[in-house]
Amino acid sequence: MKTPSQPRAIYYIVAIQIWEYFSFYGMRALLILYLTHQLGFTDSHAIDLFSAYASLVYVTPIIGGWLADRVLGNRTAVVIGALLMTLGHIVLGLGSNSAQSLYLALAIIICGYGLFKSNISCLLGELYAPDDARRDGGFSLLYAAGNIGSIAAPIACGLAAQWYGWHTGFALAGIGMFIGLMVFISGHRYFRHTQQVNRPALRTVKCSLPVWSWLLLALCIAPVLFTLLLKYNAAGYLLMLVCVIATGIVTRIMFTFPQHRRALWQIVALMLTGTLFWVLAQQGGSSISLFIDRFVDRHWLNLEVPTALFQSVNAVAVMVAGGVLAWLVSPESSGLRVWLKFALGLVLMGAGFMLLALNAHSAQLQGQASMGVMIAGLTLMGFAELFIDPVAMAQITRLNLPGVTGVLTGIYMLATGAVANWLAGVVAQQTTESQISDVAVAAYGRFFAQMGEWTLICVVVMIAVVGIRWIGCRAVRVRCQ
């Protein structure tokens, strides 16, 4: 039986997705190193800025999705978002060493990411009818495309930065985004049936001005706002406000659907556990990257491997271990199985940190840490991802509550993206030392060991709680028989 082909438009979406991941992860791989090497930021300042930036890029898609639904349409939002990200990388790659231009560049990228990230998936969803069997294959293709970009970006941008300078690496990320945008625009005829700009809504007058005027004003003000939040390290206040609103929404859902309260509490627990996991996983872009840069022997075949290239290990591990996903989508969905998967993910993460702790101890004794052990630890952390987000997202969508599934999905991404990135910066402050010395190596060793220990303790507690509940349920069933 012939498998029905995908809509032609999907290939343009896949193309821009590859280049969006390329630009984002290429810049992300360089950022913490650029802040400490080129701009001379202290570790503490660099980690604060990195975590604030990474946090805000997960807050803005909420606003971007709202604008696309009501005014812009998904395709137009994606185009504007890609343009803003390109502009942000251009500002970053101009060659200026000014911290002010850095803040502005990051702020523009944050705005662009907000319009792009959530709406590219929504645009893909518009290509299919609700019962179209090709939908799952389309989203799998989009997921794979993202991994291709995130694997290639640290390698290409890292080498460009090492050979030709930091700004060349940043400029390459921007060029990639621009290429993706041009390819996407060239396929405009295949998107004619998708949601277009709501022109009547744009012309509607609100507070004496048409809506399009307010949008332009917001487009000018937003980068300034995010620049100030980054400059004065105030992103946490905005995040706190958003979290209070999200908590109120979850509480209202609990009262609206009391018959699903047990399942909803499980999802809340998954959100909290997922946030813990991503606090650990996001160390890869900050504390782990600084450790690699300073203490790992990166020489291979008479070549020095750029630190940024290690950011590709995680994505490669996810791709290589993709076969595990077949087990993850098993029709069996009992609470016990869900928590065992989460526990396995945390065990892998804890094991990865324990390897890093041993590597730091080796650096104290021998002067340098092993590149092979570093790659092994990062690989375990990459494998761990397969047991966290896919499981949590499957549980959320399995509820199938009208008007709730999308909201809970967004709040899960807020918790594991924005909150986790911000907390990751707070946690990573334990590694900061005034000088690169044996004291700093010891700080990294203690930090990695503590992360591994706390993770494994959480696993023990999780298994104990689940085990007690399972035994209690079995006892109740036996009595009922």
CSV table of C-alpha atoms in Angstrom, one decimal:
chain,number,residue,atom,x,y,z
A,1,MET,CA,0.0,0.0,0.0
A,2,LYS,CA,1.5,3.4,-1.0
A,3,THR,CA,2.1,5.8,1.8
A,4,PRO,CA,0.5,9.2,1.1
A,5,SER,CA,3.0,11.9,0.5
A,6,GLN,CA,3.3,14.9,2.7
A,7,PRO,CA,2.0,18.4,1.6
A,8,ARG,CA,4.5,20.3,-0.5
A,9,ALA,CA,4.5,23.2,2.0
A,10,ILE,CA,6.0,21.0,4.8
A,11,TYR,CA,9.4,21.0,3.0
A,12,TYR,CA,9.6,24.8,3.3
A,13,ILE,CA,8.7,24.6,7.0
A,14,VAL,CA,11.3,22.0,7.5
A,15,ALA,CA,13.9,24.2,5.7
A,16,ILE,CA,13.3,27.2,7.9
A,17,GLN,CA,13.1,25.0,11.0
A,18,ILE,CA,16.6,23.6,10.3
A,19,TRP,CA,18.1,27.1,9.9
A,20,GLU,CA,16.2,28.5,12.9
A,21,TYR,CA,17.8,25.8,15.1
A,22,PHE,CA,21.1,26.4,13.4
A,23,SER,CA,21.0,30.1,14.2
A,24,PHE,CA,19.7,29.7,17.8
A,25,TYR,CA,22.0,26.8,18.9
A,26,GLY,CA,25.0,28.3,17.0
A,27,MET,CA,24.7,31.5,18.9
A,28,ARG,CA,23.9,29.8,22.1
A,29,ALA,CA,27.0,27.6,21.9
A,30,LEU,CA,29.2,30.7,21.6
A,31,LEU,CA,27.4,33.1,24.0
A,32,ILE,CA,28.8,32.1,27.4
A,33,LEU,CA,32.3,31.8,25.9
A,34,TYR,CA,32.0,35.2,24.2
A,35,LEU,CA,30.9,36.9,27.4
A,36,THR,CA,33.8,35.6,29.4
A,37,HIS,CA,36.6,35.7,26.8
A,38,GLN,CA,35.8,38.7,24.7
A,39,LEU,CA,33.7,41.0,26.9
A,40,GLY,CA,35.6,40.1,30.1
A,41,PHE,CA,32.4,39.4,32.1
A,42,THR,CA,32.9,37.6,35.4
A,43,ASP,CA,31.5,34.0,35.5
A,44,SER,CA,28.7,35.2,37.8
A,45,HIS,CA,27.7,38.0,35.4
A,46,ALA,CA,28.0,35.8,32.3
A,47,ILE,CA,25.9,33.0,33.8
A,48,ASP,CA,23.2,35.5,35.0
A,49,LEU,CA,22.9,37.0,31.5
A,50,PHE,CA,23.0,33.6,29.8
A,51,SER,CA,20.2,32.2,32.0
A,52,ALA,CA,18.1,35.4,31.7
A,53,TYR,CA,18.3,35.3,27.9
A,54,ALA,CA,17.5,31.5,27.8
A,55,SER,CA,14.6,32.1,30.1
A,56,LEU,CA,13.0,35.0,28.2
A,57,VAL,CA,13.1,33.1,24.9
A,58,TYR,CA,10.6,30.7,26.4
A,59,VAL,CA,8.3,33.4,27.8
A,60,THR,CA,7.8,35.4,24.6
A,61,PRO,CA,6.2,32.6,22.5
A,62,ILE,CA,3.1,32.9,24.8
A,63,ILE,CA,2.6,36.5,23.4
A,64,GLY,CA,3.6,35.5,19.9
A,65,GLY,CA,1.0,32.7,19.8
A,66,TRP,CA,-1.7,35.1,21.0
A,67,LEU,CA,-0.8,37.6,18.3
A,68,ALA,CA,-0.8,35.0,15.6
A,69,ASP,CA,-4.2,33.6,16.7
A,70,ARG,CA,-5.9,36.9,16.7
A,71,VAL,CA,-4.2,39.2,14.2
A,72,LEU,CA,-1.1,38.1,12.3
A,73,GLY,CA,-1.8,34.5,11.3
A,74,ASN,CA,0.9,31.8,11.8
A,75,ARG,CA,2.8,32.3,8.5
A,76,THR,CA,3.1,36.1,8.9
A,77,ALA,CA,4.2,35.7,12.5
A,78,VAL,CA,6.9,33.2,11.4
A,79,VAL,CA,8.2,35.5,8.7
A,80,ILE,CA,8.4,38.5,11.1
A,81,GLY,CA,10.0,36.4,13.8
A,82,ALA,CA,12.7,35.1,11.4
A,83,LEU,CA,13.4,38.7,10.2
A,84,LEU,CA,13.9,39.8,13.8
A,85,MET,CA,16.2,36.9,14.6
A,86,THR,CA,18.2,37.7,11.5
A,87,LEU,CA,18.4,41.3,12.5
A,88,GLY,CA,19.5,40.3,16.0
A,89,HIS,CA,22.3,38.2,14.8
A,90,ILE,CA,23.4,41.0,12.4
A,91,VAL,CA,23.6,43.4,15.4
A,92,LEU,CA,25.6,40.8,17.3
A,93,GLY,CA,28.0,40.1,14.4
A,94,LEU,CA,28.7,43.7,13.5
A,95,GLY,CA,32.1,43.6,15.2
A,96,SER,CA,31.3,45.9,18.1
A,97,ASN,CA,32.5,44.8,21.6
A,98,SER,CA,29.9,47.0,23.3
A,99,ALA,CA,27.9,45.4,26.0
A,100,GLN,CA,25.0,47.7,25.0
A,101,SER,CA,24.8,46.3,21.5
A,102,LEU,CA,25.0,42.8,23.0
A,103,TYR,CA,21.9,43.4,25.2
A,104,LEU,CA,20.0,45.0,22.2
A,105,ALA,CA,20.9,42.1,19.9
A,106,LEU,CA,19.7,39.5,22.5
A,107,ALA,CA,16.5,41.5,23.1
A,108,ILE,CA,15.7,41.5,19.3
A,109,ILE,CA,16.4,37.8,19.1
A,110,ILE,CA,14.1,37.2,22.1
A,111,CYS,CA,11.3,39.1,20.3
A,112,GLY,CA,11.8,37.1,17.1
A,113,TYR,CA,11.9,33.8,18.9
A,114,GLY,CA,8.6,34.7,20.5
A,115,LEU,CA,6.9,35.1,17.1
A,116,PHE,CA,8.6,32.1,15.5
A,117,LYS,CA,8.8,29.3,18.0
A,118,SER,CA,5.2,28.4,18.8
A,119,ASN,CA,3.8,29.5,15.5
A,120,ILE,CA,6.0,27.3,13.2
A,121,SER,CA,4.4,24.2,14.8
A,122,CYS,CA,0.9,25.7,14.5
A,123,LEU,CA,1.5,26.5,10.8
A,124,LEU,CA,2.5,22.9,10.3
A,125,GLY,CA,-0.7,21.8,11.9
A,126,GLU,CA,-2.7,24.0,9.5
A,127,LEU,CA,-1.5,21.8,6.6
A,128,TYR,CA,-3.6,18.8,7.8
A,129,ALA,CA,-7.2,18.0,8.3
A,130,PRO,CA,-8.0,16.8,11.9
A,131,ASP,CA,-8.2,13.2,10.8
A,132,ASP,CA,-5.2,13.3,8.4
A,133,ALA,CA,-3.0,10.3,9.0
A,134,ARG,CA,0.0,12.2,7.7
A,135,ARG,CA,0.0,14.6,10.7
A,136,ASP,CA,2.2,12.5,13.1
A,137,GLY,CA,4.8,11.9,10.3
A,138,GLY,CA,4.9,15.6,9.6
A,139,PHE,CA,5.7,16.5,13.2
A,140,SER,CA,8.3,13.8,13.4
A,141,LEU,CA,9.9,15.3,10.3
A,142,LEU,CA,9.9,18.7,11.9
A,143,TYR,CA,11.5,17.3,15.1
A,144,ALA,CA,14.2,15.6,13.1
A,145,ALA,CA,14.9,18.8,11.2
A,146,GLY,CA,15.4,20.7,14.4
A,147,ASN,CA,18.0,18.1,15.6
A,148,ILE,CA,19.9,18.4,12.3
A,149,GLY,CA,20.2,22.1,12.8
A,150,SER,CA,21.2,21.8,16.4
A,151,ILE,CA,23.9,19.3,15.6
A,152,ALA,CA,25.4,21.3,12.7
A,153,ALA,CA,25.3,24.7,14.4
A,154,PRO,CA,27.8,24.4,17.2
A,155,ILE,CA,30.3,22.7,14.8
A,156,ALA,CA,30.0,25.3,12.0
A,157,CYS,CA,29.7,28.4,14.3
A,158,GLY,CA,32.3,27.1,16.7
A,159,LEU,CA,34.9,26.6,14.0
A,160,ALA,CA,34.1,29.9,12.3
A,161,ALA,CA,34.5,31.7,15.7
A,162,GLN,CA,37.9,29.9,16.3
A,163,TRP,CA,39.3,30.5,12.9
A,164,TYR,CA,37.9,33.9,12.0
A,165,GLY,CA,36.7,35.5,15.2
A,166,TRP,CA,33.7,35.7,17.5
A,167,HIS,CA,31.6,37.9,15.3
A,168,THR,CA,32.1,35.7,12.3
A,169,GLY,CA,30.6,32.9,14.3
A,170,PHE,CA,27.6,35.0,15.2
A,171,ALA,CA,27.2,36.3,11.7
A,172,LEU,CA,27.2,32.8,10.4
A,173,ALA,CA,24.2,32.0,12.7
A,174,GLY,CA,22.4,35.1,11.2
A,175,ILE,CA,23.2,34.1,7.7
A,176,GLY,CA,21.7,30.7,8.3
A,177,MET,CA,18.5,32.2,9.6
A,178,PHE,CA,18.3,34.5,6.5
A,179,ILE,CA,18.9,31.6,4.1
A,180,GLY,CA,16.0,29.7,5.9
A,181,LEU,CA,13.8,32.7,5.6
A,182,MET,CA,14.4,33.1,1.9
A,183,VAL,CA,13.7,29.4,1.2
A,184,PHE,CA,10.5,29.7,3.2
A,185,ILE,CA,9.3,32.8,1.4
A,186,SER,CA,10.0,31.2,-2.0
A,187,GLY,CA,7.3,28.6,-1.2
A,188,HIS,CA,4.5,31.2,-0.4
A,189,ARG,CA,2.2,29.8,-3.0
A,190,TYR,CA,1.9,26.5,-1.0
A,191,PHE,CA,0.5,28.4,2.0
A,192,ARG,CA,-2.4,30.2,0.4
A,193,HIS,CA,-5.0,28.0,2.2
A,194,THR,CA,-3.5,28.8,5.7
A,195,GLN,CA,-4.6,31.5,8.0
A,196,GLN,CA,-3.8,35.0,6.6
A,197,VAL,CA,-3.4,38.3,8.3
A,198,ASN,CA,-6.7,39.5,9.9
A,199,ARG,CA,-6.9,42.8,8.1
A,200,PRO,CA,-10.3,43.9,9.6
A,201,ALA,CA,-8.8,43.3,13.1
A,202,LEU,CA,-5.7,45.3,12.2
A,203,ARG,CA,-7.8,48.2,11.1
A,204,THR,CA,-10.0,48.1,14.2
A,205,VAL,CA,-9.5,51.3,16.3
A,206,LYS,CA,-8.5,50.7,20.0
A,207,CYS,CA,-7.9,53.7,22.3
A,208,SER,CA,-8.0,56.2,19.3
A,209,LEU,CA,-5.4,54.2,17.3
A,210,PRO,CA,-5.8,51.3,14.8
A,211,VAL,CA,-4.5,48.0,16.0
A,212,TRP,CA,-1.7,48.0,13.5
A,213,SER,CA,-0.3,51.2,15.1
A,214,TRP,CA,-0.3,49.5,18.5
A,215,LEU,CA,1.6,46.5,17.0
A,216,LEU,CA,4.2,48.7,15.5
A,217,LEU,CA,4.6,50.6,18.8
A,218,ALA,CA,4.9,47.3,20.6
A,219,LEU,CA,7.5,46.1,18.1
A,220,CYS,CA,9.6,49.2,19.0
A,221,ILE,CA,9.1,49.1,22.7
A,222,ALA,CA,9.6,45.3,23.3
A,223,PRO,CA,13.3,45.2,22.4
A,224,VAL,CA,13.9,48.2,24.7
A,225,LEU,CA,12.1,46.5,27.5
A,226,PHE,CA,14.0,43.2,27.1
A,227,THR,CA,17.3,45.2,26.8
A,228,LEU,CA,16.6,46.8,30.2
A,229,LEU,CA,15.6,43.4,31.7
A,230,LEU,CA,18.9,41.9,30.5
A,231,LYS,CA,21.1,44.8,31.4
A,232,TYR,CA,19.7,45.1,35.0
A,233,ASN,CA,19.3,41.3,35.5
A,234,ALA,CA,15.5,41.8,36.1
A,235,ALA,CA,14.2,39.0,34.0
A,236,GLY,CA,13.3,37.1,37.2
A,237,TYR,CA,10.6,39.7,38.1
A,238,LEU,CA,8.8,39.2,34.7
A,239,LEU,CA,9.1,35.5,35.1
A,240,MET,CA,7.6,35.6,38.6
A,241,LEU,CA,4.6,37.5,37.3
A,242,VAL,CA,4.1,35.0,34.5
A,243,CYS,CA,4.3,32.1,36.9
A,244,VAL,CA,1.7,33.6,39.2
A,245,ILE,CA,-0.7,33.9,36.3
A,246,ALA,CA,0.1,30.3,35.2
A,247,THR,CA,-0.5,29.0,38.8
A,248,GLY,CA,-3.9,30.8,38.8
A,249,ILE,CA,-4.8,29.2,35.4
A,250,VAL,CA,-3.9,25.7,36.7
A,251,THR,CA,-5.9,26.3,39.9
A,252,ARG,CA,-8.9,27.3,37.8
A,253,ILE,CA,-8.6,24.2,35.7
A,254,MET,CA,-8.5,22.1,38.9
A,255,PHE,CA,-11.9,23.5,40.0
A,256,THR,CA,-13.4,23.4,36.5
A,257,PHE,CA,-12.7,19.7,36.1
A,258,PRO,CA,-12.9,18.1,39.6
A,259,GLN,CA,-13.4,14.7,38.0
A,260,HIS,CA,-9.9,14.9,36.5
A,261,ARG,CA,-8.2,16.3,39.5
A,262,ARG,CA,-6.1,13.2,40.2
A,263,ALA,CA,-4.7,13.2,36.6
A,264,LEU,CA,-4.2,17.0,36.8
A,265,TRP,CA,-2.2,16.6,40.0
A,266,GLN,CA,0.0,14.0,38.3
A,267,ILE,CA,0.7,16.5,35.5
A,268,VAL,CA,1.6,19.1,38.0
A,269,ALA,CA,4.0,16.7,39.6
A,270,LEU,CA,5.4,15.9,36.2
A,271,MET,CA,5.9,19.6,35.5
A,272,LEU,CA,7.8,20.0,38.8
A,273,THR,CA,10.0,17.0,38.1
A,274,GLY,CA,10.5,18.1,34.5
A,275,THR,CA,11.7,21.5,35.7
A,276,LEU,CA,14.2,19.8,38.0
A,277,PHE,CA,15.5,17.8,35.1
A,278,TRP,CA,15.9,20.8,32.9
A,279,VAL,CA,17.6,22.8,35.6
A,280,LEU,CA,20.3,20.1,35.4
A,281,ALA,CA,20.2,19.7,31.6
A,282,GLN,CA,20.6,23.5,30.9
A,283,GLN,CA,24.0,23.5,32.7
A,284,GLY,CA,25.4,22.3,29.4
A,285,GLY,CA,25.3,25.9,28.0
A,286,SER,CA,26.8,27.6,31.0
A,287,SER,CA,28.7,25.8,33.8
A,288,ILE,CA,29.6,22.7,31.8
A,289,SER,CA,30.7,24.8,28.8
A,290,LEU,CA,33.0,26.9,31.0
A,291,PHE,CA,34.4,23.7,32.6
A,292,ILE,CA,35.1,22.2,29.2
A,293,ASP,CA,36.8,25.4,28.0
A,294,ARG,CA,39.1,25.7,31.0
A,295,PHE,CA,39.9,22.2,32.1
A,296,VAL,CA,39.3,19.6,29.4
A,297,ASP,CA,42.1,18.4,27.2
A,298,ARG,CA,40.5,19.2,23.8
A,299,HIS,CA,43.5,18.2,21.6
A,300,TRP,CA,42.7,15.5,19.0
A,301,LEU,CA,45.0,14.5,16.1
A,302,ASN,CA,47.1,17.7,16.7
A,303,LEU,CA,44.0,19.8,16.5
A,304,GLU,CA,42.3,21.8,19.2
A,305,VAL,CA,38.6,21.0,19.3
A,306,PRO,CA,36.6,24.3,19.9
A,307,THR,CA,34.6,24.2,23.1
A,308,ALA,CA,31.4,25.1,21.2
A,309,LEU,CA,31.5,21.8,19.3
A,310,PHE,CA,30.7,19.9,22.5
A,311,GLN,CA,27.2,21.4,22.4
A,312,SER,CA,26.5,19.0,19.5
A,313,VAL,CA,26.9,15.9,21.6
A,314,ASN,CA,23.5,16.2,23.2
A,315,ALA,CA,21.6,16.5,19.9
A,316,VAL,CA,23.7,13.6,18.4
A,317,ALA,CA,22.8,11.4,21.4
A,318,VAL,CA,19.1,12.2,21.0
A,319,MET,CA,19.2,11.3,17.3
A,320,VAL,CA,21.2,8.1,17.9
A,321,ALA,CA,18.9,6.9,20.7
A,322,GLY,CA,15.8,7.7,18.7
A,323,GLY,CA,14.9,4.0,18.6
A,324,VAL,CA,14.1,4.2,22.3
A,325,LEU,CA,11.1,6.4,21.3
A,326,ALA,CA,9.3,3.2,20.1
A,327,TRP,CA,9.2,2.0,23.7
A,328,LEU,CA,8.2,5.5,25.0
A,329,VAL,CA,5.0,5.5,22.8
A,330,SER,CA,3.9,2.1,24.1
A,331,PRO,CA,0.1,2.0,24.5
A,332,GLU,CA,0.6,1.1,28.2
A,333,SER,CA,0.2,4.4,30.1
A,334,SER,CA,-0.2,3.4,33.7
A,335,GLY,CA,1.0,5.9,36.3
A,336,LEU,CA,3.6,3.4,37.4
A,337,ARG,CA,5.2,3.2,34.0
A,338,VAL,CA,5.2,7.0,33.5
A,339,TRP,CA,7.1,7.5,36.7
A,340,LEU,CA,9.5,4.7,36.0
A,341,LYS,CA,10.4,6.4,32.7
A,342,PHE,CA,10.9,9.7,34.5
A,343,ALA,CA,13.1,7.9,37.1
A,344,LEU,CA,15.2,6.4,34.3
A,345,GLY,CA,15.7,9.8,32.8
A,346,LEU,CA,16.8,11.2,36.1
A,347,VAL,CA,19.1,8.2,36.7
A,348,LEU,CA,20.8,8.8,33.4
A,349,MET,CA,21.2,12.5,34.2
A,350,GLY,CA,22.6,11.8,37.6
A,351,ALA,CA,25.0,9.2,36.1
A,352,GLY,CA,26.2,11.8,33.6
A,353,PHE,CA,26.9,14.3,36.4
A,354,MET,CA,28.8,11.7,38.3
A,355,LEU,CA,31.0,11.1,35.3
A,356,LEU,CA,31.6,14.8,35.1
A,357,ALA,CA,32.5,14.9,38.8
A,358,LEU,CA,35.1,12.1,38.3
A,359,ASN,CA,36.5,14.0,35.3
A,360,ALA,CA,36.8,17.2,37.5
A,361,HIS,CA,38.6,15.1,40.1
A,362,SER,CA,40.9,13.8,37.4
A,363,ALA,CA,41.7,17.4,36.3
A,364,GLN,CA,42.8,18.1,39.9
A,365,LEU,CA,45.2,15.2,39.9
A,366,GLN,CA,46.5,15.2,36.4
A,367,GLY,CA,46.1,18.9,35.4
A,368,GLN,CA,43.5,18.3,32.6
A,369,ALA,CA,40.2,16.4,32.3
A,370,SER,CA,39.5,13.7,29.7
A,371,MET,CA,37.7,14.7,26.5
A,372,GLY,CA,36.4,11.1,26.2
A,373,VAL,CA,34.9,11.0,29.7
A,374,MET,CA,33.3,14.4,29.0
A,375,ILE,CA,31.6,13.2,25.8
A,376,ALA,CA,30.4,10.1,27.6
A,377,GLY,CA,28.8,12.2,30.4
A,378,LEU,CA,27.1,14.5,27.9
A,379,THR,CA,25.9,11.5,25.9
A,380,LEU,CA,24.2,10.1,29.0
A,381,MET,CA,22.5,13.4,29.5
A,382,GLY,CA,21.3,13.4,25.9
A,383,PHE,CA,19.8,10.0,26.3
A,384,ALA,CA,18.0,11.1,29.4
A,385,GLU,CA,15.9,13.7,27.5
A,386,LEU,CA,14.1,10.9,25.7
A,387,PHE,CA,12.5,9.8,29.0
A,388,ILE,CA,11.2,13.2,30.2
A,389,ASP,CA,9.5,15.6,27.7
A,390,PRO,CA,7.9,12.9,25.4
A,391,VAL,CA,6.4,11.2,28.5
A,392,ALA,CA,5.1,14.4,30.0
A,393,MET,CA,3.6,15.7,26.8
A,394,ALA,CA,1.9,12.3,26.1
A,395,GLN,CA,0.3,12.5,29.5
A,396,ILE,CA,-0.9,16.0,29.0
A,397,THR,CA,-2.4,15.3,25.6
A,398,ARG,CA,-4.0,12.1,26.9
A,399,LEU,CA,-6.3,14.2,29.1
A,400,ASN,CA,-8.0,15.5,26.0
A,401,LEU,CA,-10.0,18.2,27.9
A,402,PRO,CA,-11.5,20.9,25.6
A,403,GLY,CA,-9.7,24.2,25.8
A,404,VAL,CA,-7.2,22.8,28.4
A,405,THR,CA,-4.7,20.6,26.6
A,406,GLY,CA,-3.0,23.5,24.8
A,407,VAL,CA,-2.9,25.7,27.9
A,408,LEU,CA,-1.3,22.9,30.0
A,409,THR,CA,1.2,22.2,27.2
A,410,GLY,CA,2.2,25.9,27.2
A,411,ILE,CA,2.5,26.0,31.0
A,412,TYR,CA,4.7,22.8,30.9
A,413,MET,CA,7.0,24.5,28.4
A,414,LEU,CA,7.0,27.6,30.5
A,415,ALA,CA,8.1,25.6,33.6
A,416,THR,CA,10.7,23.4,31.9
A,417,GLY,CA,11.9,26.2,29.6
A,418,ALA,CA,11.7,29.6,31.2
A,419,VAL,CA,11.7,28.7,34.9
A,420,ALA,CA,14.3,25.9,34.5
A,421,ASN,CA,16.7,28.1,32.6
A,422,TRP,CA,16.4,30.9,35.2
A,423,LEU,CA,16.9,28.4,38.0
A,424,ALA,CA,19.8,26.8,36.1
A,425,GLY,CA,21.6,30.2,36.3
A,426,VAL,CA,21.0,30.4,40.1
A,427,VAL,CA,22.3,26.9,40.6
A,428,ALA,CA,25.3,27.4,38.3
A,429,GLN,CA,26.5,30.3,40.5
A,430,GLN,CA,28.0,27.6,42.8
A,431,THR,CA,30.8,27.1,40.2
A,432,THR,CA,32.0,30.7,40.0
A,433,GLU,CA,35.4,31.5,41.3
A,434,SER,CA,37.5,34.7,41.0
A,435,GLN,CA,40.4,32.9,39.3
A,436,ILE,CA,40.9,29.8,37.1
A,437,SER,CA,42.8,27.6,39.6
A,438,ASP,CA,42.8,24.4,41.5
A,439,VAL,CA,40.1,26.0,43.7
A,440,ALA,CA,37.9,26.5,40.7
A,441,VAL,CA,38.4,22.9,39.6
A,442,ALA,CA,37.4,21.7,43.0
A,443,ALA,CA,34.3,23.9,42.9
A,444,TYR,CA,33.2,22.3,39.6
A,445,GLY,CA,33.9,18.8,41.1
A,446,ARG,CA,31.8,19.5,44.1
A,447,PHE,CA,29.0,21.1,42.0
A,448,PHE,CA,28.9,18.1,39.6
A,449,ALA,CA,28.9,15.6,42.4
A,450,GLN,CA,26.1,17.5,44.3
A,451,MET,CA,24.0,17.6,41.2
A,452,GLY,CA,24.4,13.9,40.7
A,453,GLU,CA,23.8,13.0,44.3
A,454,TRP,CA,20.6,15.2,44.6
A,455,THR,CA,19.3,13.7,41.3
A,456,LEU,CA,19.8,10.2,42.5
A,457,ILE,CA,18.2,11.0,45.9
A,458,CYS,CA,15.2,12.4,44.0
A,459,VAL,CA,15.0,9.1,42.1
A,460,VAL,CA,15.0,7.1,45.3
A,461,VAL,CA,12.2,9.2,46.8
A,462,MET,CA,10.2,9.1,43.6
A,463,ILE,CA,10.4,5.3,43.4
A,464,ALA,CA,9.6,5.0,47.2
A,465,VAL,CA,6.5,7.1,46.8
A,466,VAL,CA,5.3,5.4,43.7
A,467,GLY,CA,6.0,2.0,45.3
A,468,ILE,CA,4.0,2.8,48.4
A,469,ARG,CA,1.1,4.0,46.3
A,470,TRP,CA,1.2,0.9,44.1
A,471,ILE,CA,1.3,-1.4,47.2
A,472,GLY,CA,-1.7,0.6,48.7
A,473,CYS,CA,-3.7,0.3,45.5
A,474,ARG,CA,-3.0,-3.5,45.3
A,475,ALA,CA,-4.1,-3.9,48.9
A,476,VAL,CA,-7.4,-2.0,48.2
A,477,ARG,CA,-8.1,-4.2,45.1
A,478,VAL,CA,-7.4,-7.4,47.1
A,479,ARG,CA,-9.9,-6.2,49.8
A,480,CYS,CA,-12.5,-5.4,47.2
A,481,GLN,CA,-12.2,-8.9,45.8
